[in-house]
Amino acid sequence: MDLDLRKLRYFVAVAEHRHFGRAAEHLFIAQPVLSRQIRAFERELGCALLTRTTRSVELTAAGRQLHEEARRVLTTVDAAVRRVHEADRGVARLAVAFAPGLHVSEAVRAFADAHPGVEIDLIPLRWYDQHSPLHDGRAHVGFLRRPFDDTGLRTIPVGHEPRAAILPAAHPLAGRPSLLSADLEGEKLLDAQQRRAASIEEKLELIAAGYGIGVGPLSAARAYSRPDLALVPVTDAEPYETCLAAPEDNRDERVRDFLTIATKVLRG
Amino acid sequence: MDLDLRKLRYFVAVAEHRHFGRAAEHLFIAQPVLSRQIRAFERELGCALLTRTTRSVELTAAGRQLHEEARRVLTTVDAAVRRVHEADRGVARLAVAFAPGLHVSEAVRAFADAHPGVEIDLIPLRWYDQHSPLHDGRAHVGFLRRPFDDTGLRTIPVGHEPRAAILPAAHPLAGRPSLLSADLEGEKLLDAQQRRAASIEEKLELIAAGYGIGVGPLSAARAYSRPDLALVPVTDAEPYETCLAAPEDNRDERVRDFLTIATKVLRG
DNA sequence: CGCGATTGATACCCTCGGGGTATGGACCTC
DNA sequence: GAGGTCCATACCCCGAGGGTATCAATCGCG
């Protein structure tokens, strides 16, 4: 059931040489061993990867896919090992996630100045996936916009952001500098939460095509803006609250320091 | 040298149970085997992962890092295997990369309508990393903005995009609806290519802080826009050329069809 | 303080899988 | 059809992974 990385490297060699003999030579093993390992690999995966004749070796569809995946897998693994060694040598690391449209660079820079030894990973979040990277450990700390699932998270509110209507450029209200909620009465609102599978791009397409209008945080909407859409702030709508978040059981010094520094920077 | 995924899963079990006996039970192996495997793993990696006493098991810094990396590695591997199986069952896949600010959703939707069985992966590109995903196979096709390294790529020009000056909001030219190159005489230009390591966010910080101005494609600059920056089109500057690109040796039907459909959509 | 319980480490054995060499069998070239 | 090329098969060996039995260290408790 477990993918074997050695066999994966073997497969990559064969896929790239399209020749068992030369691939084996390149891997410093004997050719029959390679043949056997590749067969075993195909058996483990449950599908054929290569079509072999005595005169040629070609990739099947699954083989081509695996060849592409291999690159991703092997670079991921190598990066993982490298980061573990760094951690062992004392290099600290902090993964900061941020929602689209929110800017963390100033806070990150302030933190980096105070902690020159800490490597920062910036993780841009998607519209509908604000909480999972914090919950599953991909990020140590996040800069998010409510609402999101904050169970198990410690959150620190740092600001507010106005709502904006997202309209087709040809919409009668598109030219207005600002709107009131009442102006949007009777408009068809495409609910952001309606279909989580749908991408934000798709929703914007629908708006541009005239199927309805959207409402969202101004900065985030601007990050995805396009010439055929207009953004108009809705002045009397409840603003979005932005906040810093981290797992609440986290007593990591880096995280604590980042939260205090970022809170100062983002509120100031 | 090769990370062993079996040992990695073993390690994850111990890291999460903080207990060899229960972890072993959970893995359906005997406890002494687990102890030995973890020791071997530490020896292979060349660093300690756990601090054990007879009464407790704790993670070292390297161990905590590996625990985080493990999630990434294992999900990457599982996704890879799943996609290979899909490919084997005949599910085709097309990875479409696009530069920041360029919109592919319309073309992707047109292609998806014509090829309902093809799964589309959208790969957003970074400012300074436009070519590598096409060259290393992470993407089958790309929607890019010149200049980029097109060696080995077949490219199809599909449009042009005006240059825009990126100015601090307080800059005297910030209020103008458009500019001529001559207006920017004497301004300090922060060259986009100067430091590839520097993130675009950092460059925008520098501009906002008044260290100089930038010039970039209008749509891309807008995608990163912020309240303290102004974007003003430079009307007489050479526009950026946008084009579709794919490895030139690629005779894949999906890629060919995507290129023809996308060319039609993007030019129309 | 001494005894049992708990828990990770060690010792020792067995099996299986990855590595090797020798060789077969298919297919192309001439 | 003879020879060369190339992948597959047959067979052997050794080391790594798995198991059981047991030790050693620590904690709890009377």
XYZ file of C-alpha atoms (C1' of nucleotides) in Angstrom:
596
model
C 0.000 0.000 0.000
C 2.902 2.359 0.687
C 4.545 3.951 -2.277
C 8.202 2.950 -2.320
C 10.429 5.922 -3.078
C 13.286 3.718 -4.236
C 11.044 2.101 -6.803
C 9.765 5.526 -7.742
C 13.289 6.697 -8.494
C 13.868 3.527 -10.480
C 10.729 4.193 -12.482
C 11.778 7.769 -13.165
C 15.111 6.546 -14.501
C 13.415 4.099 -16.872
C 10.812 6.663 -17.910
C 13.521 9.155 -18.771
C 15.939 6.786 -20.508
C 13.151 4.749 -22.103
C 15.665 1.928 -21.855
C 16.087 -0.570 -19.024
C 19.754 -1.293 -19.640
C 20.912 2.303 -19.642
C 18.631 3.234 -16.754
C 20.053 0.367 -14.698
C 23.583 1.453 -15.554
C 22.707 4.959 -14.458
C 21.274 3.637 -11.175
C 24.321 1.416 -10.571
C 22.252 -1.774 -10.428
C 21.970 -4.740 -12.764
C 19.380 -4.643 -15.520
C 17.390 -7.720 -14.424
C 16.968 -6.218 -10.971
C 15.495 -3.102 -12.501
C 13.085 -5.115 -14.651
C 11.931 -7.019 -11.604
C 11.547 -3.917 -9.447
C 9.485 -2.129 -12.066
C 7.232 -5.168 -12.441
C 6.807 -5.309 -8.676
C 6.057 -1.590 -8.665
C 3.348 -2.024 -11.283
C 1.906 -4.887 -9.252
C 1.892 -2.787 -6.068
C 0.223 0.142 -7.819
C -2.198 -2.182 -9.556
C -1.682 -0.729 -13.005
C 0.683 -0.928 -15.958
C 3.168 1.920 -16.247
C 5.166 0.877 -19.291
C 4.467 -0.852 -22.572
C 7.573 -2.812 -23.420
C 8.615 -4.511 -26.573
C 12.092 -5.872 -27.027
C 12.827 -2.809 -29.126
C 11.174 0.030 -27.264
C 9.845 1.191 -23.910
C 6.890 3.553 -23.837
C 4.858 5.083 -21.039
C 1.194 4.291 -20.529
C -1.224 7.039 -19.465
C -0.718 6.014 -15.848
C 3.031 5.997 -16.427
C 3.016 9.514 -17.816
C 0.981 10.669 -14.832
C 3.335 8.960 -12.392
C 6.297 10.522 -14.131
C 4.778 13.954 -13.531
C 3.822 13.131 -9.955
C 7.290 11.791 -9.228
C 8.835 15.201 -9.609
C 6.414 16.671 -7.116
C 6.814 13.814 -4.653
C 10.593 13.741 -4.767
C 11.035 17.487 -4.433
C 8.576 17.496 -1.531
C 10.537 14.748 0.173
C 13.890 16.397 -0.424
C 12.630 19.710 0.905
C 11.222 17.943 3.954
C 14.540 16.278 4.757
C 16.393 19.532 4.256
C 14.078 21.405 6.612
C 14.382 18.691 9.241
C 18.154 18.999 9.109
C 17.848 22.765 9.388
C 15.610 22.384 12.417
C 18.188 20.036 13.905
C 20.887 22.658 13.390
C 18.712 25.117 15.261
C 17.074 26.961 12.377
C 13.591 27.853 13.519
C 10.711 28.111 11.108
C 7.387 29.870 11.169
C 4.583 29.290 8.678
C 2.305 32.296 8.351
C -0.967 31.853 6.492
C -2.928 34.816 5.219
C -6.313 35.226 3.608
C -6.516 36.733 0.106
C -6.294 40.492 0.157
C -4.753 40.698 3.623
C -1.169 41.876 3.816
C 1.274 40.419 6.270
C 4.562 41.571 4.831
C 4.927 44.477 7.204
C 4.311 42.290 10.248
C 6.545 39.582 8.835
C 9.349 42.052 8.279
C 9.033 43.420 11.815
C 9.155 39.889 13.160
C 12.097 38.959 10.932
C 14.032 41.974 12.196
C 13.489 40.839 15.774
C 14.245 37.167 14.985
C 16.875 37.072 12.245
C 17.376 33.316 12.600
C 13.773 32.339 11.933
C 12.795 31.245 8.421
C 9.344 32.431 7.384
C 7.024 30.445 5.136
C 4.196 32.459 3.662
C 1.086 30.452 2.860
C -1.512 32.240 0.762
C -4.979 30.957 1.544
C -7.921 30.380 -0.755
C -11.279 32.009 -0.270
C -13.021 28.980 1.150
C -10.150 27.374 2.948
C -9.203 29.770 5.673
C -9.134 27.491 8.676
C -7.781 24.119 7.617
C -4.073 25.052 7.333
C -4.116 26.199 10.948
C -5.972 23.138 12.145
C -3.894 20.565 10.311
C -0.580 22.158 11.207
C 0.446 23.481 7.799
C 0.563 26.957 9.335
C 1.631 28.014 12.822
C -0.200 31.296 12.716
C -2.691 32.976 10.408
C -4.013 36.356 9.454
C -7.657 35.696 8.675
C -10.957 37.352 8.064
C -14.093 36.323 9.918
C -16.138 34.266 9.668
C -13.993 31.135 9.936
C -13.991 28.041 12.090
C -12.088 29.118 15.206
C -12.557 25.991 17.308
C -9.273 25.235 19.032
C -7.803 28.530 17.919
C -6.760 31.534 19.913
C -7.776 34.637 17.971
C -6.794 38.288 18.310
C -8.959 40.837 16.495
C -6.802 43.442 14.772
C -9.082 45.415 12.483
C -12.115 45.762 10.302
C -12.641 45.826 6.604
C -15.584 47.290 4.716
C -17.893 45.176 2.628
C -17.973 45.887 -1.070
C -20.530 45.025 -3.687
C -19.093 43.208 -6.691
C -21.026 44.275 -9.757
C -20.789 43.838 -13.507
C -19.062 46.908 -14.940
C -22.249 47.703 -16.880
C -24.458 47.625 -13.790
C -26.343 50.891 -13.101
C -24.795 51.127 -9.622
C -21.257 50.461 -10.851
C -20.378 54.112 -11.196
C -21.368 55.089 -7.657
C -18.545 55.867 -5.193
C -20.379 54.016 -2.405
C -23.648 52.264 -1.703
C -26.111 51.578 1.085
C -27.548 48.142 1.722
C -30.905 49.459 0.644
C -29.524 50.136 -2.833
C -28.992 46.405 -3.306
C -32.594 45.472 -2.508
C -33.955 43.211 -5.190
C -30.535 42.270 -6.584
C -29.783 38.606 -6.931
C -26.968 37.816 -4.517
C -24.645 34.938 -5.395
C -23.870 33.516 -1.985
C -20.171 33.054 -1.390
C -20.742 30.011 0.805
C -23.209 28.382 -1.535
C -20.898 26.106 -3.434
C -17.556 25.579 -1.789
C -16.369 23.545 -4.740
C -16.849 26.475 -7.074
C -13.803 28.659 -7.380
C -13.965 32.354 -6.725
C -12.964 32.913 -10.332
C -16.017 31.033 -11.460
C -18.237 33.142 -9.241
C -16.720 36.331 -10.643
C -17.357 34.993 -14.128
C -21.003 34.560 -13.241
C -21.194 38.093 -11.901
C -19.487 39.520 -14.965
C -21.934 37.578 -17.119
C -24.837 39.244 -15.314
C -26.236 36.305 -13.337
C -26.208 38.283 -10.093
C -23.991 40.322 -7.834
C -21.599 39.472 -5.013
C -20.592 40.943 -1.721
C -17.181 40.506 -0.218
C -14.310 42.133 1.617
C -12.982 45.046 -0.380
C -9.305 44.100 -0.396
C -9.939 40.489 -1.299
C -12.281 41.403 -4.101
C -9.694 43.835 -5.384
C -7.073 41.114 -5.464
C -9.225 39.242 -7.955
C -10.475 42.307 -9.758
C -10.980 42.444 -13.507
C -11.888 45.160 -15.978
C -15.430 43.843 -16.414
C -16.257 44.075 -12.707
C -16.802 47.065 -10.477
C -16.280 47.224 -6.708
C -18.348 49.634 -4.674
C -18.087 49.853 -0.876
C -21.334 49.328 1.020
C -20.973 51.886 3.755
C -23.679 50.810 6.180
C -23.005 47.066 6.104
C -21.414 45.278 9.025
C -17.657 45.244 8.286
C -15.578 42.068 8.255
C -13.375 41.532 11.288
C -9.769 40.597 10.580
C -7.795 38.754 13.192
C -4.649 36.850 13.954
C -5.099 33.219 14.902
C -2.990 30.362 16.245
C -3.728 26.973 17.803
C -4.601 27.730 21.401
C -2.439 25.024 22.936
C 0.636 26.477 21.257
C 3.241 27.721 23.693
C 5.912 28.111 21.008
C 7.955 31.220 21.620
C 8.103 32.105 17.925
C 4.328 32.012 17.645
C 3.855 34.051 20.812
C 6.333 36.672 19.658
C 4.868 36.815 16.189
C 1.410 37.398 17.622
C 2.541 40.263 19.838
C 4.612 41.908 17.099
C 1.955 41.432 14.420
C -0.790 42.697 16.699
C 1.172 45.881 17.286
C 1.958 46.364 13.598
C -1.517 45.563 12.294
C -3.368 47.675 14.847
C -0.977 50.584 14.629
C 19.787 8.666 1.598
C 16.191 7.918 0.579
C 13.512 8.788 3.057
C 11.598 5.637 3.917
C 7.859 6.286 3.925
C 7.165 3.253 6.118
C 9.486 4.605 8.770
C 7.936 8.013 8.325
C 4.495 6.617 9.091
C 5.956 4.805 12.082
C 7.450 8.031 13.317
C 4.165 9.878 12.899
C 2.415 7.229 14.979
C 4.935 7.569 17.794
C 4.912 11.373 17.572
C 1.144 11.435 17.880
C 0.766 8.798 20.588
C 3.903 9.886 22.425
C 4.079 6.251 23.429
C 5.887 3.395 21.705
C 3.634 0.632 22.963
C 0.353 2.174 21.917
C 1.803 3.407 18.619
C 3.032 -0.118 17.854
C -0.358 -1.545 18.699
C -1.956 0.981 16.378
C 0.470 0.025 13.590
C -0.130 -3.719 14.161
C 3.550 -4.422 14.835
C 5.428 -5.389 17.996
C 6.813 -2.663 20.210
C 10.488 -3.667 19.972
C 10.288 -3.511 16.180
C 9.010 0.034 16.399
C 11.788 1.061 18.779
C 14.368 -0.358 16.418
C 12.820 1.210 13.319
C 12.699 4.635 14.901
C 16.327 4.336 15.985
C 17.290 3.296 12.464
C 15.309 6.228 11.096
C 17.153 8.659 13.339
C 20.446 7.123 12.237
C 19.487 7.449 8.547
C 18.436 11.073 8.976
C 21.476 11.787 11.060
C 19.633 13.534 13.854
C 17.640 12.746 16.982
C 13.867 12.983 16.624
C 12.702 11.929 20.079
C 13.903 12.344 23.637
C 12.861 9.206 25.475
C 12.820 8.366 29.114
C 11.193 5.217 30.377
C 8.248 7.365 31.414
C 7.810 9.811 28.554
C 8.460 10.429 24.880
C 8.969 13.988 23.636
C 9.797 15.466 20.251
C 13.042 17.299 19.553
C 13.063 20.385 17.324
C 13.922 18.178 14.355
C 11.169 15.795 15.382
C 8.583 18.542 15.499
C 9.681 19.712 12.068
C 9.511 16.185 10.677
C 6.069 15.749 12.158
C 4.922 18.819 10.234
C 6.675 17.753 7.053
C 5.200 14.270 7.294
C 1.714 15.573 6.724
C 2.783 17.348 3.574
C 4.797 14.397 2.288
C 2.129 11.792 2.940
C -0.691 13.823 1.453
C 1.459 14.541 -1.597
C 2.172 10.848 -2.003
C -1.432 9.814 -1.511
C -2.629 12.394 -4.016
C -0.001 11.198 -6.486
C -1.120 7.582 -6.217
C -4.737 8.586 -6.552
C -4.059 10.599 -9.689
C -2.071 7.750 -11.195
C -4.997 5.420 -10.626
C -7.318 7.965 -12.181
C -5.057 8.236 -15.194
C -5.086 4.447 -15.440
C -8.886 4.465 -15.437
C -8.762 6.929 -18.312
C -9.254 10.217 -16.498
C -7.218 12.779 -18.368
C -5.643 15.727 -16.623
C -4.440 19.101 -17.768
C -2.373 21.463 -15.658
C -2.810 25.076 -16.702
C -0.413 27.639 -15.289
C -1.179 31.338 -15.395
C 0.766 34.445 -14.517
C -0.583 36.744 -11.792
C -3.302 39.030 -13.087
C -4.067 36.934 -16.163
C -7.412 35.217 -16.226
C -7.836 31.764 -17.681
C -11.189 30.787 -16.262
C -13.102 31.625 -19.407
C -10.760 29.583 -21.575
C -10.732 26.782 -19.025
C -14.509 26.689 -18.970
C -14.703 26.591 -22.752
C -12.206 23.739 -22.790
C -14.009 21.906 -19.998
C -17.270 22.123 -21.919
C -15.617 20.526 -24.931
C -13.770 17.892 -22.850
C -15.990 17.002 -19.899
C -13.773 14.099 -18.865
C -10.594 16.123 -18.416
C -9.641 17.262 -14.905
C -8.105 20.724 -14.845
C -5.389 21.773 -12.406
C -4.933 25.510 -12.125
C -1.446 26.584 -11.149
C -1.078 30.221 -10.161
C 2.405 31.484 -10.944
C 4.601 33.885 -9.028
C 6.006 37.061 -10.502
C 9.498 35.781 -11.034
C 8.772 32.165 -11.729
C 6.844 32.165 -14.958
C 8.754 29.601 -16.970
C 9.908 26.858 -14.642
C 6.572 25.050 -14.176
C 6.331 24.602 -17.937
C 9.916 23.468 -18.277
C 9.896 21.007 -15.404
C 6.540 19.492 -16.300
C 4.440 20.808 -13.440
C 2.206 22.467 -16.036
C 1.209 21.232 -19.483
C 0.296 24.655 -20.771
C 0.626 28.217 -19.545
C -0.853 31.640 -20.014
C 2.112 33.946 -19.562
C 3.295 37.459 -20.038
C 6.501 38.296 -21.846
C 9.350 38.436 -21.180
C 9.970 34.860 -20.068
C 12.366 32.102 -21.003
C 10.693 30.447 -23.998
C 13.436 28.008 -24.966
C 11.827 24.712 -25.844
C 8.374 26.241 -25.732
C 5.862 26.801 -28.475
C 4.225 30.159 -27.859
C 1.087 31.769 -29.278
C 0.659 35.508 -28.760
C -2.889 36.330 -27.749
C -2.926 39.916 -26.597
C -1.260 42.952 -25.130
C -1.433 44.618 -21.782
C -0.554 48.221 -20.936
C 2.283 49.089 -18.631
C 1.333 50.858 -15.445
C 3.410 52.906 -13.072
C 3.183 51.767 -9.459
C 3.432 54.805 -7.244
C 3.037 55.627 -3.575
C -0.488 56.954 -3.036
C 0.986 60.295 -1.954
C 3.086 60.683 -5.107
C 2.334 63.861 -7.122
C 1.547 61.778 -10.229
C -0.729 59.373 -8.368
C -3.907 61.275 -9.139
C -3.375 61.376 -12.918
C -5.586 59.149 -15.077
C -2.621 58.243 -17.273
C 1.028 59.072 -17.812
C 3.638 59.339 -20.539
C 7.094 57.847 -20.177
C 8.477 61.353 -20.084
C 6.547 62.018 -16.886
C 8.626 59.384 -15.113
C 11.983 60.953 -16.053
C 14.133 61.294 -12.991
C 12.104 58.866 -10.868
C 13.995 56.072 -9.199
C 12.836 52.820 -10.766
C 12.991 49.690 -8.649
C 13.851 47.071 -11.229
C 11.585 44.055 -11.126
C 14.373 41.704 -12.171
C 16.946 43.121 -9.799
C 16.528 40.694 -6.958
C 14.683 37.544 -7.855
C 14.777 36.404 -4.244
C 12.842 39.449 -3.104
C 9.114 38.921 -3.122
C 6.816 41.218 -4.988
C 5.216 42.140 -1.682
C 8.548 43.375 -0.439
C 9.037 45.493 -3.534
C 5.586 47.016 -3.099
C 6.477 47.776 0.510
C 9.523 49.658 -0.686
C 7.453 51.624 -3.180
C 4.817 52.422 -0.569
C 7.602 53.561 1.748
C 8.823 55.995 -0.894
C 12.099 54.352 -1.942
C 11.185 54.513 -5.616
C 8.520 53.580 -8.101
C 7.765 50.469 -10.092
C 6.478 49.631 -13.525
C 4.506 46.518 -14.285
C 1.598 45.030 -16.148
C -1.609 46.707 -15.096
C -3.632 43.599 -14.242
C -0.828 41.970 -12.256
C -0.161 45.118 -10.288
C -3.868 45.366 -9.550
C -3.931 41.834 -8.191
C -1.441 42.915 -5.548
C -2.858 46.374 -5.084
C -3.091 48.080 -1.715
C -4.638 51.315 -0.484
C -1.246 53.008 -0.111
C -0.288 52.449 -3.746
C -1.611 54.015 -6.923
C -1.574 52.491 -10.412
C -1.441 54.760 -13.408
C -1.254 53.445 -17.003
C 1.713 54.652 -19.033
C 0.086 55.163 -22.392
C 3.093 55.471 -24.653
C 5.147 52.603 -23.247
C 5.601 49.349 -25.121
C 2.802 47.049 -23.875
C 3.472 43.591 -22.459
C 2.651 40.739 -24.770
C 0.584 37.919 -23.295
C 0.772 34.484 -24.824
C -0.099 30.850 -24.443
C 2.826 28.471 -24.149
C 3.427 24.736 -24.135
C 6.469 22.497 -24.521
C 7.088 22.379 -28.244
C 7.564 18.620 -28.458
C 4.147 18.045 -26.954
C 1.743 16.293 -29.271
C -0.796 15.624 -26.546
C -4.302 16.045 -27.872
C -5.530 17.774 -24.711
C -2.772 20.363 -24.945
C -3.372 20.948 -28.648
C -7.104 21.360 -28.109
C -6.621 23.628 -25.146
C -4.324 25.849 -27.162
C -6.768 26.202 -30.046
C -9.760 26.801 -27.768
C -7.896 29.193 -25.502
C -6.457 31.110 -28.432
C -9.947 31.643 -29.793
C -11.353 32.692 -26.409
C -8.492 34.965 -25.422
C -8.228 36.711 -28.773
C -11.966 37.061 -29.197
C 12.588 1.726 51.479
C 11.159 -2.195 48.788
C 8.036 -4.235 45.537
C 5.279 -4.428 41.475
C 3.839 -2.159 37.298
C 4.973 0.207 33.328
C 7.722 1.116 29.346
C 11.463 1.510 26.206
C 15.791 -1.153 24.842
C 18.382 -5.403 23.807
C 19.233 -10.231 22.248
C 18.282 -13.613 19.196
C 15.761 -15.992 15.569
C 13.228 -16.390 11.078
C 11.439 -14.892 6.648
C 11.213 -12.237 2.693
C 12.610 -9.039 -0.547
C 16.301 -6.609 -2.969
C 20.636 -7.380 -4.979
C 23.706 -10.319 -7.959
C 24.929 -13.695 -12.295
C 23.613 -16.711 -16.043
C 20.641 -17.421 -19.542
C 16.440 -17.474 -22.351
C 13.412 -15.529 -25.943
C 11.729 -11.982 -28.962
C 12.801 -8.895 -32.567
C 15.561 -6.064 -35.611
C 19.431 -5.811 -39.147
C 21.923 -7.382 -42.778
C 19.157 -17.287 -40.936
C 23.077 -15.500 -38.210
C 24.217 -12.186 -35.049
C 23.229 -8.452 -32.055
C 20.241 -6.010 -28.937
C 17.233 -5.882 -25.149
C 13.881 -7.225 -21.735
C 12.412 -11.308 -18.884
C 13.211 -15.459 -16.180
C 15.719 -18.652 -13.012
C 18.323 -19.192 -9.230
C 21.346 -17.782 -5.358
C 22.811 -14.831 -1.307
C 22.475 -11.529 2.261
C 20.570 -7.980 4.954
C 16.654 -5.609 6.662
C 12.156 -6.034 8.811
C 9.309 -8.612 11.751
C 8.543 -11.720 15.952
C 9.331 -13.470 21.084
C 11.684 -13.329 25.404
C 13.825 -10.592 28.496
C 16.401 -6.717 30.668
C 16.743 -2.076 32.770
C 15.048 2.076 34.326
C 11.609 4.742 36.423
C 7.326 5.734 38.899
C 3.634 4.718 42.435
C 2.481 3.059 46.582
C 2.226 0.891 51.061
